[in-house]
Tab-separated table of C-alpha atoms in Angstrom:
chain	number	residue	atom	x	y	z
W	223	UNK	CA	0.000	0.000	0.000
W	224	UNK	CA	1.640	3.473	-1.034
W	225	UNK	CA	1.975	6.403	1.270
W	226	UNK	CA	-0.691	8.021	-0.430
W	227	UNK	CA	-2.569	5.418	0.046
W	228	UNK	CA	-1.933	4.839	3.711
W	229	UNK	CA	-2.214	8.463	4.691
W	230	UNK	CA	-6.121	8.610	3.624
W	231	UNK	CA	-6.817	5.551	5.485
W	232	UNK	CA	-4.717	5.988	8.261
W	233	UNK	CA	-8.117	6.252	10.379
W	234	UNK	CA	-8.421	2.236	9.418
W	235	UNK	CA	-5.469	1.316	11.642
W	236	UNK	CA	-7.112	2.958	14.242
W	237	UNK	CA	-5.527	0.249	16.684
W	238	UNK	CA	-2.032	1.624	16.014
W	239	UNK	CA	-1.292	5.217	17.084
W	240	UNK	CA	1.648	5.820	14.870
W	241	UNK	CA	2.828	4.916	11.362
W	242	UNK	CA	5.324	2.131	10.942
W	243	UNK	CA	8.607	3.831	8.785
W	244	UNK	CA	10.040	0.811	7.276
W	245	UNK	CA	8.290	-2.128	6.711
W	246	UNK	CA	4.892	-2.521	7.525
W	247	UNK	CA	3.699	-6.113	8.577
W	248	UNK	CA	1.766	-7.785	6.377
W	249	UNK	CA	1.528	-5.099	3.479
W	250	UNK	CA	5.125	-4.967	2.179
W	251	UNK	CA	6.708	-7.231	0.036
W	252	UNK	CA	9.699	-7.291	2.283
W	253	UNK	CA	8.050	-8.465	4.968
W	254	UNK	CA	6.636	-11.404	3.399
W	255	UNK	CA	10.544	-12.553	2.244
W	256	UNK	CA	11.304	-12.163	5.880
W	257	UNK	CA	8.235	-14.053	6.938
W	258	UNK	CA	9.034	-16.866	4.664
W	259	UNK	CA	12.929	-17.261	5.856
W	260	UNK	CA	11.698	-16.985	9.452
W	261	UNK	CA	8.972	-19.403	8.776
W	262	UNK	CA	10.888	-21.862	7.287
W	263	UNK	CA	13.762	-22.253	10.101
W	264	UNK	CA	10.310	-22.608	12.671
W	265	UNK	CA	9.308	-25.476	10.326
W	266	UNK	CA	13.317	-27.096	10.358
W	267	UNK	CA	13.037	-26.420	14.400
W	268	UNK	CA	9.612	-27.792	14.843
W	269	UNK	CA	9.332	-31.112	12.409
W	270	UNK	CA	13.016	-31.720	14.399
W	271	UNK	CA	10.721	-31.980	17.533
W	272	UNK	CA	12.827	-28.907	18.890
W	273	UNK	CA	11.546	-26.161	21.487
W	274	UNK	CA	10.317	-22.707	19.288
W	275	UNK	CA	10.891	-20.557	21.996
W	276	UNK	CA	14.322	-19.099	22.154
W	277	UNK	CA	14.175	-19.080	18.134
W	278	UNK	CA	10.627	-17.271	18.129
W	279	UNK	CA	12.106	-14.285	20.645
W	280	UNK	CA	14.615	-13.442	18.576
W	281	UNK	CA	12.542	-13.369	15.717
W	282	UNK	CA	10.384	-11.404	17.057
W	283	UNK	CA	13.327	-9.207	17.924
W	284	UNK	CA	14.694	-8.948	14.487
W	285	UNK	CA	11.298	-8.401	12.820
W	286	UNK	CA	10.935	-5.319	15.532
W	287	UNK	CA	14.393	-3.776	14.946
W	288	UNK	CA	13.149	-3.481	11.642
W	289	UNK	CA	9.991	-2.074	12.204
W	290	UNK	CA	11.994	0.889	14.249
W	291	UNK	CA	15.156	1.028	12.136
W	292	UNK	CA	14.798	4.636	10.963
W	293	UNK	CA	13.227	6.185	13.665
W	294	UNK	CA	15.120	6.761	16.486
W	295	UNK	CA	12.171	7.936	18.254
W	296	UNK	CA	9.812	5.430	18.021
W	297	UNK	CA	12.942	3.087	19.131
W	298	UNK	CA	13.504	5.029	21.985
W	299	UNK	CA	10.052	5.268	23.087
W	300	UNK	CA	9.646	1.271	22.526
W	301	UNK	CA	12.585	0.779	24.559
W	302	UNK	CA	11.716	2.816	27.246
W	303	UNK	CA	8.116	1.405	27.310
W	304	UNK	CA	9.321	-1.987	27.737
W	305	UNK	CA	12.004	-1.706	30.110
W	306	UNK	CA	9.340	0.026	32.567
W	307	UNK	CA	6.958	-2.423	32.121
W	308	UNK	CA	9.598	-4.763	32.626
W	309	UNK	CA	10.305	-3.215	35.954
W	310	UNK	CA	6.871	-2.569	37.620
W	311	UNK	CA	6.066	-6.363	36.310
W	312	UNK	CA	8.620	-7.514	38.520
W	313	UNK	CA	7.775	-4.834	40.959
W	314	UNK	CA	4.052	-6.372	40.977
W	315	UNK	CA	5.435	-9.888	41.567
W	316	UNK	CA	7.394	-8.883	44.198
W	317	UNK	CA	4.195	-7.773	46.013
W	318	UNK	CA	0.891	-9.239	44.405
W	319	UNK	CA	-1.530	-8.277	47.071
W	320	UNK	CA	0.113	-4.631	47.696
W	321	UNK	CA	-2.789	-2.434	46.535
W	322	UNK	CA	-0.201	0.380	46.216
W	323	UNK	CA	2.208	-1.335	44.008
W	324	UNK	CA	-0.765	-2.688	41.992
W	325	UNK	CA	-1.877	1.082	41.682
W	326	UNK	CA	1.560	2.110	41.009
W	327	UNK	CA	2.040	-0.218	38.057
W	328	UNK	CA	-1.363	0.256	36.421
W	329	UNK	CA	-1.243	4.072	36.176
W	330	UNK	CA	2.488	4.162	35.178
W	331	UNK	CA	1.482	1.293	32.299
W	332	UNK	CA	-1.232	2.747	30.920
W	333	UNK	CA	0.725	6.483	31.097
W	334	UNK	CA	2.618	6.161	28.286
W	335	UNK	CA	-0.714	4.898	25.989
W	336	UNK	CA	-2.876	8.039	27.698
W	337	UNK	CA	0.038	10.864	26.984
W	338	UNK	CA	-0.082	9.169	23.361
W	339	UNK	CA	-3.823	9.842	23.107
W	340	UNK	CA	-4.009	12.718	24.601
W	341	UNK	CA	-1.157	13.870	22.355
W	342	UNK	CA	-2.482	12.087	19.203
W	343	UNK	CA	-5.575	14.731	19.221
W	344	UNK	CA	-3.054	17.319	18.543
W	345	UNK	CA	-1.123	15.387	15.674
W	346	UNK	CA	1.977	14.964	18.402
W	347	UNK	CA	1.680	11.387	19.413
W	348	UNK	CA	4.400	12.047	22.231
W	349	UNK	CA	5.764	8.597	24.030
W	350	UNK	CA	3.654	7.191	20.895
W	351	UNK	CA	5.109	3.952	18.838
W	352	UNK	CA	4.179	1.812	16.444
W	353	UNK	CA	2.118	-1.177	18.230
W	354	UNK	CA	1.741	0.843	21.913
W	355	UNK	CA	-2.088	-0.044	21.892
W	356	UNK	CA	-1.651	-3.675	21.870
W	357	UNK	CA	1.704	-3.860	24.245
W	358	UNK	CA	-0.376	-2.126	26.512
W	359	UNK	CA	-3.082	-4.137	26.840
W	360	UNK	CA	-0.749	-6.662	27.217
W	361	UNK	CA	1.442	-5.379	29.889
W	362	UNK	CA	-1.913	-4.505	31.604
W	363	UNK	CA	-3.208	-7.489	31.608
W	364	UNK	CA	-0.394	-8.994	33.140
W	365	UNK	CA	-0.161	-6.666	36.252
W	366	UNK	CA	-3.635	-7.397	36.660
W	367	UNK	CA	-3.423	-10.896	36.702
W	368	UNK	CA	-0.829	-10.986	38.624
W	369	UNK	CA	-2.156	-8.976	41.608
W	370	UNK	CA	-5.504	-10.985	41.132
W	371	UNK	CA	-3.364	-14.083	41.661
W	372	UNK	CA	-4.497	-15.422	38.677
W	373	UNK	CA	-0.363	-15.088	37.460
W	374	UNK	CA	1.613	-16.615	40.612
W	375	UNK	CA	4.995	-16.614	38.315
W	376	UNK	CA	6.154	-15.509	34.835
W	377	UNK	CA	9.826	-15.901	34.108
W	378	UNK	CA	11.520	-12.689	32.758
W	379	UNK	CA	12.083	-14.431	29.167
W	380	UNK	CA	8.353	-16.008	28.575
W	381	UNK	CA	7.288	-12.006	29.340
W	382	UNK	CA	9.496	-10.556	27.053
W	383	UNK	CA	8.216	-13.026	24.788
W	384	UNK	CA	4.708	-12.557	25.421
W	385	UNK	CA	5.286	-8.884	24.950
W	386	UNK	CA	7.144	-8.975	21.882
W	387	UNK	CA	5.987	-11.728	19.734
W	388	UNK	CA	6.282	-9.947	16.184
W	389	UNK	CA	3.159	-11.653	14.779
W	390	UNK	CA	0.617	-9.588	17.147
W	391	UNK	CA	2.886	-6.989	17.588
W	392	UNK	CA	1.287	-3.880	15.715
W	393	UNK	CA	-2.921	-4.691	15.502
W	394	UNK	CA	-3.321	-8.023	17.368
W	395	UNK	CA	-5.537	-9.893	17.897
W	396	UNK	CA	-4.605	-9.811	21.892
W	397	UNK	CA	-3.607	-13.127	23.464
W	398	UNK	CA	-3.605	-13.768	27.156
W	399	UNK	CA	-0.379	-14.559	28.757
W	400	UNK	CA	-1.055	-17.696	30.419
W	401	UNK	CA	-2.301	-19.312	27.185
W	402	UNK	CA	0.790	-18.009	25.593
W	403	UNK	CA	2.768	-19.471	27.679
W	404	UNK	CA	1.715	-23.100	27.938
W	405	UNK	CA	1.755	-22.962	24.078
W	406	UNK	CA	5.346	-21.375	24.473
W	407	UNK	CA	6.864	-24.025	26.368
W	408	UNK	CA	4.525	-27.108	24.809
W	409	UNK	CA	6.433	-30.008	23.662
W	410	UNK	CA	5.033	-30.745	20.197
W	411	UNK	CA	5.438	-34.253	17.921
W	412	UNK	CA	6.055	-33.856	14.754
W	413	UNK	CA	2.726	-34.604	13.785
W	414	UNK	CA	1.627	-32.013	15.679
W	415	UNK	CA	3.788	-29.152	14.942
W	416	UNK	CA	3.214	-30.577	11.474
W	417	UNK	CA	-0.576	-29.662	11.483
W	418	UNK	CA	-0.372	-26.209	12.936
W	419	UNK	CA	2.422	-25.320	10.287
W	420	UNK	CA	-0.130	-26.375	7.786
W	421	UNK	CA	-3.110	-24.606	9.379
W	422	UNK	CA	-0.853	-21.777	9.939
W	423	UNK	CA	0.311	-21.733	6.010
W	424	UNK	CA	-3.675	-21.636	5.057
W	425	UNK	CA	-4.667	-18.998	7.363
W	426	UNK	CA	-1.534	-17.286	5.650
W	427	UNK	CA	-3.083	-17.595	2.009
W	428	UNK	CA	-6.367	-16.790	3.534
W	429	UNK	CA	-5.599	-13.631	5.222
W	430	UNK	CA	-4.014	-12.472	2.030
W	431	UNK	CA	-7.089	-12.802	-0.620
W	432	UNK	CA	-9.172	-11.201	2.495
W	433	UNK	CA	-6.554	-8.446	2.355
W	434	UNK	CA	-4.811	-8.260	-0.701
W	435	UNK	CA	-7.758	-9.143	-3.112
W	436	UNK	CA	-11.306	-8.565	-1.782
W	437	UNK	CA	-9.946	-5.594	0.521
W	438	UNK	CA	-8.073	-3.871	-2.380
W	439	UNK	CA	-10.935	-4.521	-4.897
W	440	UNK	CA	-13.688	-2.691	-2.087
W	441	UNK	CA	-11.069	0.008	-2.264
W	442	UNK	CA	-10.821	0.908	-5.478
W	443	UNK	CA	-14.446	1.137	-5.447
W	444	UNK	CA	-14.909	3.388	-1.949
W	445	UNK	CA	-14.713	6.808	-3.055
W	446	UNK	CA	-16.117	9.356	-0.119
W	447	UNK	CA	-17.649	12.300	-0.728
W	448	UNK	CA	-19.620	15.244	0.389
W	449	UNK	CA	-23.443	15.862	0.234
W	450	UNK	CA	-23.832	16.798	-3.495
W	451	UNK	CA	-26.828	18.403	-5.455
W	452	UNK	CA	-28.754	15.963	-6.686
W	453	UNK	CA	-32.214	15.090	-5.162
W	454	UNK	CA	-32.609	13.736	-1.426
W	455	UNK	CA	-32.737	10.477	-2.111
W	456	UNK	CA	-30.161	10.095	-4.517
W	457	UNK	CA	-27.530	11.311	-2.108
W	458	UNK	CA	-28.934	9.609	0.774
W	459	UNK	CA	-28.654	6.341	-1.265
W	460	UNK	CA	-25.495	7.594	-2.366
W	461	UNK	CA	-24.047	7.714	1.562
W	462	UNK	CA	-25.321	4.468	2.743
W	463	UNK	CA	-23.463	3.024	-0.325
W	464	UNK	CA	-20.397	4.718	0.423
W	465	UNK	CA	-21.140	3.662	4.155
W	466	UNK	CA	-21.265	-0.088	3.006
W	467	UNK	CA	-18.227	-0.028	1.153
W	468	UNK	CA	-16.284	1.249	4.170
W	469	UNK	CA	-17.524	-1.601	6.404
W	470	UNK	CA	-16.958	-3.977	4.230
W	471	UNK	CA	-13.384	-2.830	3.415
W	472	UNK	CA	-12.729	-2.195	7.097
W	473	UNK	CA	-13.870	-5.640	7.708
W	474	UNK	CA	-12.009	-7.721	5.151
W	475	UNK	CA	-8.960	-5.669	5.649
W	476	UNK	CA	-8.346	-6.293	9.444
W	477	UNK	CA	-10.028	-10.063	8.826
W	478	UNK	CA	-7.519	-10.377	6.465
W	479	UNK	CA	-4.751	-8.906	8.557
W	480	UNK	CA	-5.757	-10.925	11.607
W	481	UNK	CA	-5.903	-14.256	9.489
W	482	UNK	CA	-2.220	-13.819	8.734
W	483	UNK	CA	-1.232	-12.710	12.063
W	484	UNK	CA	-2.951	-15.862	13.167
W	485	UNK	CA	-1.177	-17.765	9.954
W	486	UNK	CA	2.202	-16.841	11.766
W	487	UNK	CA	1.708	-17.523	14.958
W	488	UNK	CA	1.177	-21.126	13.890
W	489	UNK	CA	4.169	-21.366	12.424
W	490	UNK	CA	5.529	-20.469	15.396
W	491	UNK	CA	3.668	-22.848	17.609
W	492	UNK	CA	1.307	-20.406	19.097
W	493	UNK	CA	-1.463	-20.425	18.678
W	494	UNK	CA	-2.848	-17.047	18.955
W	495	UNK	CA	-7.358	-16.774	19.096
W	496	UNK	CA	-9.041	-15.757	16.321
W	497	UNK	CA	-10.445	-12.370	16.022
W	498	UNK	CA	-13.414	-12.725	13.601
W	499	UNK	CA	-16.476	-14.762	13.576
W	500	UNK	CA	-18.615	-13.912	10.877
W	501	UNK	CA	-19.344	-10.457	12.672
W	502	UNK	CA	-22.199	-9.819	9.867
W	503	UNK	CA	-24.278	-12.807	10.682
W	504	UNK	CA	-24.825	-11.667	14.223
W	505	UNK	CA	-28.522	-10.909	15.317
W	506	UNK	CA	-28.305	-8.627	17.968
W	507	UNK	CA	-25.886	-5.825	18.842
W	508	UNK	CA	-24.290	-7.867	21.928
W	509	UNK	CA	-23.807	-10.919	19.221
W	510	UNK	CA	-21.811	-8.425	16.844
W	511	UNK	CA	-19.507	-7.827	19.474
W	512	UNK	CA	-19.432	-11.276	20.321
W	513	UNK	CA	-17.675	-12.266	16.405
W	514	UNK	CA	-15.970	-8.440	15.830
W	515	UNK	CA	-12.595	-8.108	17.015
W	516	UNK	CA	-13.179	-10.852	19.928
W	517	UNK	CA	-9.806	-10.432	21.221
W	518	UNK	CA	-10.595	-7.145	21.665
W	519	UNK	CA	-14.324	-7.047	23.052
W	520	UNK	CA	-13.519	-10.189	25.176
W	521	UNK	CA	-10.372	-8.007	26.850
W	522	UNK	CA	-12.954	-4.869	27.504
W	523	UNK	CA	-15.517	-7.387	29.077
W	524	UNK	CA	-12.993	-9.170	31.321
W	525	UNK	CA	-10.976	-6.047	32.221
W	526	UNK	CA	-13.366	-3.369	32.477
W	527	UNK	CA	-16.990	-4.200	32.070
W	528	UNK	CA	-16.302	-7.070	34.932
W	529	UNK	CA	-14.602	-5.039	37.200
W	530	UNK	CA	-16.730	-2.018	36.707
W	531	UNK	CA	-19.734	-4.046	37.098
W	532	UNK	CA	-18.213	-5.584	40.683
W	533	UNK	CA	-17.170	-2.353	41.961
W	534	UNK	CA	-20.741	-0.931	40.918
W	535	UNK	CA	-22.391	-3.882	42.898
W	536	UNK	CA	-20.181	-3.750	45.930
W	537	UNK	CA	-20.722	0.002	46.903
W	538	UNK	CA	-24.189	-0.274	45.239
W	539	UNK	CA	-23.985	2.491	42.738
W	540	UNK	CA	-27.600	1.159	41.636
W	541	UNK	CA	-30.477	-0.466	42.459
W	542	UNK	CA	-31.304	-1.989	39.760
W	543	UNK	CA	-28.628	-4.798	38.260
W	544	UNK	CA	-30.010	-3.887	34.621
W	545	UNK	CA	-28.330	0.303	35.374
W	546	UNK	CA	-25.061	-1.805	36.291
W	547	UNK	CA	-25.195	-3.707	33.273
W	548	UNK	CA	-25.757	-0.903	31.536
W	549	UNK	CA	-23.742	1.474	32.896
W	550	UNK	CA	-20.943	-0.678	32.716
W	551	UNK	CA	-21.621	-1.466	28.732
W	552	UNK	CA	-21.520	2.729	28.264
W	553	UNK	CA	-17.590	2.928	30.200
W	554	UNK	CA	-17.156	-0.370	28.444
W	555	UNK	CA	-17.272	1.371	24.820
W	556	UNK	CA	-16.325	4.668	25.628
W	557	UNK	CA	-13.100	3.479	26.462
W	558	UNK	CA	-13.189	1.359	23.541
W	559	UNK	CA	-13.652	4.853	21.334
W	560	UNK	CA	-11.083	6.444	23.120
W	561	UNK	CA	-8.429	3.680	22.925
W	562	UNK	CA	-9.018	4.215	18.990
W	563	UNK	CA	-8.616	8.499	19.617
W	564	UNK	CA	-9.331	10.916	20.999
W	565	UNK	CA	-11.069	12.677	17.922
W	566	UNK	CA	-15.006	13.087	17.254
W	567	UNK	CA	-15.610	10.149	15.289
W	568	UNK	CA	-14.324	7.854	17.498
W	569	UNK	CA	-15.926	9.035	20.497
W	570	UNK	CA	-19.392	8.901	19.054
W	571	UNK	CA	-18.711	5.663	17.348
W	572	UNK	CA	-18.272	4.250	21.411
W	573	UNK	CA	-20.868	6.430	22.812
W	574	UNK	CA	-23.247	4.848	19.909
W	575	UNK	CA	-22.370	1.586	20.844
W	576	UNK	CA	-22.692	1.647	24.330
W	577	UNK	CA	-25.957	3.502	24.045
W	578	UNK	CA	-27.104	0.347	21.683
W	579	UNK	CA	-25.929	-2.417	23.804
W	580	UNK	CA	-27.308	-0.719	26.820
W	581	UNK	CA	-30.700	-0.373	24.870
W	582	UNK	CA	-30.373	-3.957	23.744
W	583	UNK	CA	-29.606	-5.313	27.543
W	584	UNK	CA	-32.820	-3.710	28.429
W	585	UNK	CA	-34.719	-4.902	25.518
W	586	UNK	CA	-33.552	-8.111	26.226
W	587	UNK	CA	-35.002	-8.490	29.999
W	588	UNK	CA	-38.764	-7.645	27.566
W	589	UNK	CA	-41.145	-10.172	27.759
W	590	UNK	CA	-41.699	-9.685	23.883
W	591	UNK	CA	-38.428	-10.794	23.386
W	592	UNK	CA	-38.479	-13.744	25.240
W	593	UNK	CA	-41.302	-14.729	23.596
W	594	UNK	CA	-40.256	-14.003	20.170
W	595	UNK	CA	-36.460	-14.812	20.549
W	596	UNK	CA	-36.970	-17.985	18.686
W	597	UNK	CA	-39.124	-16.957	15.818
W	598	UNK	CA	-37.543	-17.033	12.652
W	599	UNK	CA	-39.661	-13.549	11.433
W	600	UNK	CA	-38.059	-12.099	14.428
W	601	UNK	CA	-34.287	-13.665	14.093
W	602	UNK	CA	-34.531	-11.842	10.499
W	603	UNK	CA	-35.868	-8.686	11.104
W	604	UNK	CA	-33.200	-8.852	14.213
W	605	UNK	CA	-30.562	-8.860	12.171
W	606	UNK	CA	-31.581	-6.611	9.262
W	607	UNK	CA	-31.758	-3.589	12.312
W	608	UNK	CA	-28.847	-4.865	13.478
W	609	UNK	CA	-26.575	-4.407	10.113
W	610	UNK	CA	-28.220	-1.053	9.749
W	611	UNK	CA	-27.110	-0.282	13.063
W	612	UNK	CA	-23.221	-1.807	12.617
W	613	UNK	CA	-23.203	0.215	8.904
W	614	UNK	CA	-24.242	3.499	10.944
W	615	UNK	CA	-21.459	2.528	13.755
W	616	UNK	CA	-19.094	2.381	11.022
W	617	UNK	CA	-20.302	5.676	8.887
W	618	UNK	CA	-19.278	6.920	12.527
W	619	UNK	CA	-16.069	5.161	12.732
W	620	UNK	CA	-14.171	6.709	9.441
W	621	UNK	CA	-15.597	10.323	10.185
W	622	UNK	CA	-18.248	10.252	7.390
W	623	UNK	CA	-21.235	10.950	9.401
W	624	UNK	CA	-18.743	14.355	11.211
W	625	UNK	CA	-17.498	15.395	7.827
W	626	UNK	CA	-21.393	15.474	6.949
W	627	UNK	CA	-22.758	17.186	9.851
W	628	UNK	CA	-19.724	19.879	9.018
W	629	UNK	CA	-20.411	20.497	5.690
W	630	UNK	CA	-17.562	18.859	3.752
């Protein structure tokens, strides 16, 4: 993809604050050659019944040196980011049940990502590299699962791993760390390793007609534009097109990207979740979320709707469990909106979203809906609102719905 190219859709890799200088994963030709090479001394390493994870770290390590070659900033900032996290990790371990330390370590982890925001709404991006978004959630989720005891040891090495492992590194999808690291240190026959190389070569292949064919094709098509001067329902038909053809770019795009991601991580012997599950068959607003960016969504739930919703319920907040539910789905994708930017668009693409799953929580609890839940007339008209709803959410997500409501 050219820099032209990249800088008017720079909005769809809204999960990475910064723009990668030198080689950008899965897009370049260069990176594939690399991929390949790496790939194949996995598959000498792994048929030979041999562990992957000293080879896969520095791997990973090359693949990143690469990614920050020419920018001494981004390197810097990378550097420094990980060598904190490094040290209020072991900080945490030291003392799990210290609420202080666990305090400590969560605000000074998620600082660098905030400043970056924050930043990022005034085109600085200070403390900002390539990939920041999804090393933080990692890091995160690490310090919190370590001071909720559900971590009682990580070795230096399988976190550096965790953190670094080039296949996730810039967009995901987000693994957890103890997952990673039983598939880090599994033993694997040859058979074995044998079928995830070849489920990891497919999803490979896969990811690349998602992204390299049916993505570019939608592109070439998606042509945005203002309100224009032909009759109202022209250029309302006109905007829901133009609203389709994002969705379904932004959709095949990041499928595509997360297929590959997922491709390589095979290779490696990980074997890192997938992060789409036919999003657009889903019937209700809470089911999209359930098959669109799960790693994601499932992250938000477990990290912040959970522990909102527990903290709600134990200094009763509400009196009603439905508020707390719904309450907690409103921080849930706020946050979600502003972990994508701090700019209009993305804001009201969370707000929307938690205003719809709150809606649909309620609905839900309806003894219409339990009666009708089942009814194939209902399942369809279900999911026709709901698509009309995610197509909205998305004419919201690239800023066409703002650029509208200004003028241009």
């Amino acid at each position: 993809m050219g820099k032209s190219t990249a800088k008017r859709l720079r909005h769809l890799r809204a999960a990475s604050a910064c723009k990668l200088v030198v080689m950008s994963f899965y897009a370049d030709p260069s990176f594939f050659v690399l991929l390949f090479v790496a790939v194949v001394g996995a598959a000498v390493l792994g048929l030979l019944e041999k562990p992957l994870k000293w080879y896969g770290l520095v791997a990973s390590l090359f693949f990143v040196a690469l990614l920050f070659m020419n920018d001494v900033r981004q390197l810097a900032c990378f550097v420094l980011f990980l060598a904190s996290s490094a040290a209020r990790c072991a900080l945490i371990m030291r003392t799990p049940k210290s609420k202080w330390s666990f305090r400590i370590a969560l605000a000074f982890t998620l600082y660098p990502l905030v400043v970056c925001k924050v930043s990022g709404a005034f085109d600085a991006s200070l403390l900002g590299f390539a990939g920041i978004s999804y090393l933080t959630f990692k890091a995160t989720q690490v310090v919190i699962e370590v001071h909720d005891g559900i971590i009682e040891r990580m070795s230096p090495s399988d976190w550096l791993c965790f953190i670094v492992f080039f296949p996730v590194f810039t967009s995901g999808p987000i693994d957890r760390s103890r997952r990673f690291v039983e598939d880090l240190h599994a033993t694997r026959s040859r058979d074995e390793y044998a079928g995830l190389l070849a489920r990891g070569i497919v999803l490979i292949a896969a990811g690349m007609v998602y992204k390299m064919v049916i993505a570019a094709y939608i592109f070439r098509l998606y042509d945005p534009h203002g309100w224009g001067n032909a009759g109202l329902g022209v250029e309302l038909w006109q905007q829901v097109i133009i609203a389709y053809q994002y969705g379904l770019y932004l959709f095949f795009d990041f499928a595509g990207y997360s297929l590959m991601a997922m491709g390589a991580s095979y290779c490696f012997g990980i074997r890192t979740p997938r992060n789409f599950r036919a999003p657009f068959l889903a019937v209700d607003i809470k089911d999209f979320w359930n098959r669109w960016h799960i790693t994601l969504s499932f992250w938000l739930r477990d990290f912040v709707f959970m522990r909102f919703s527990r903290f709600a319920l134990k200094y009763k907040l509400f009196k009603k469990r439905l508020r707390v539910a719904q309450c907690g789905f409103m921080v849930n994708m706020l946050l979600m909106g502003a972990w994508h930017g701090l700019s209009a668009n993305y804001l009201l693409y969370g707000l929307f979203h938690g205003v719809l799953l709150a809606a649909t929580e309620a609905f839900q609890k309806t003894k219409f809906y339990k009666a009708h839940k089942k009814e194939l007339w209902f399942r369809g008209v279900s999911w026709f609102v709901t698509m009309q709803a995610v197509f909205f959410g998305f004419a919201l997500f690239s800023g066409q719905i703002t650029r509208l409501a200004c003028g241009a």
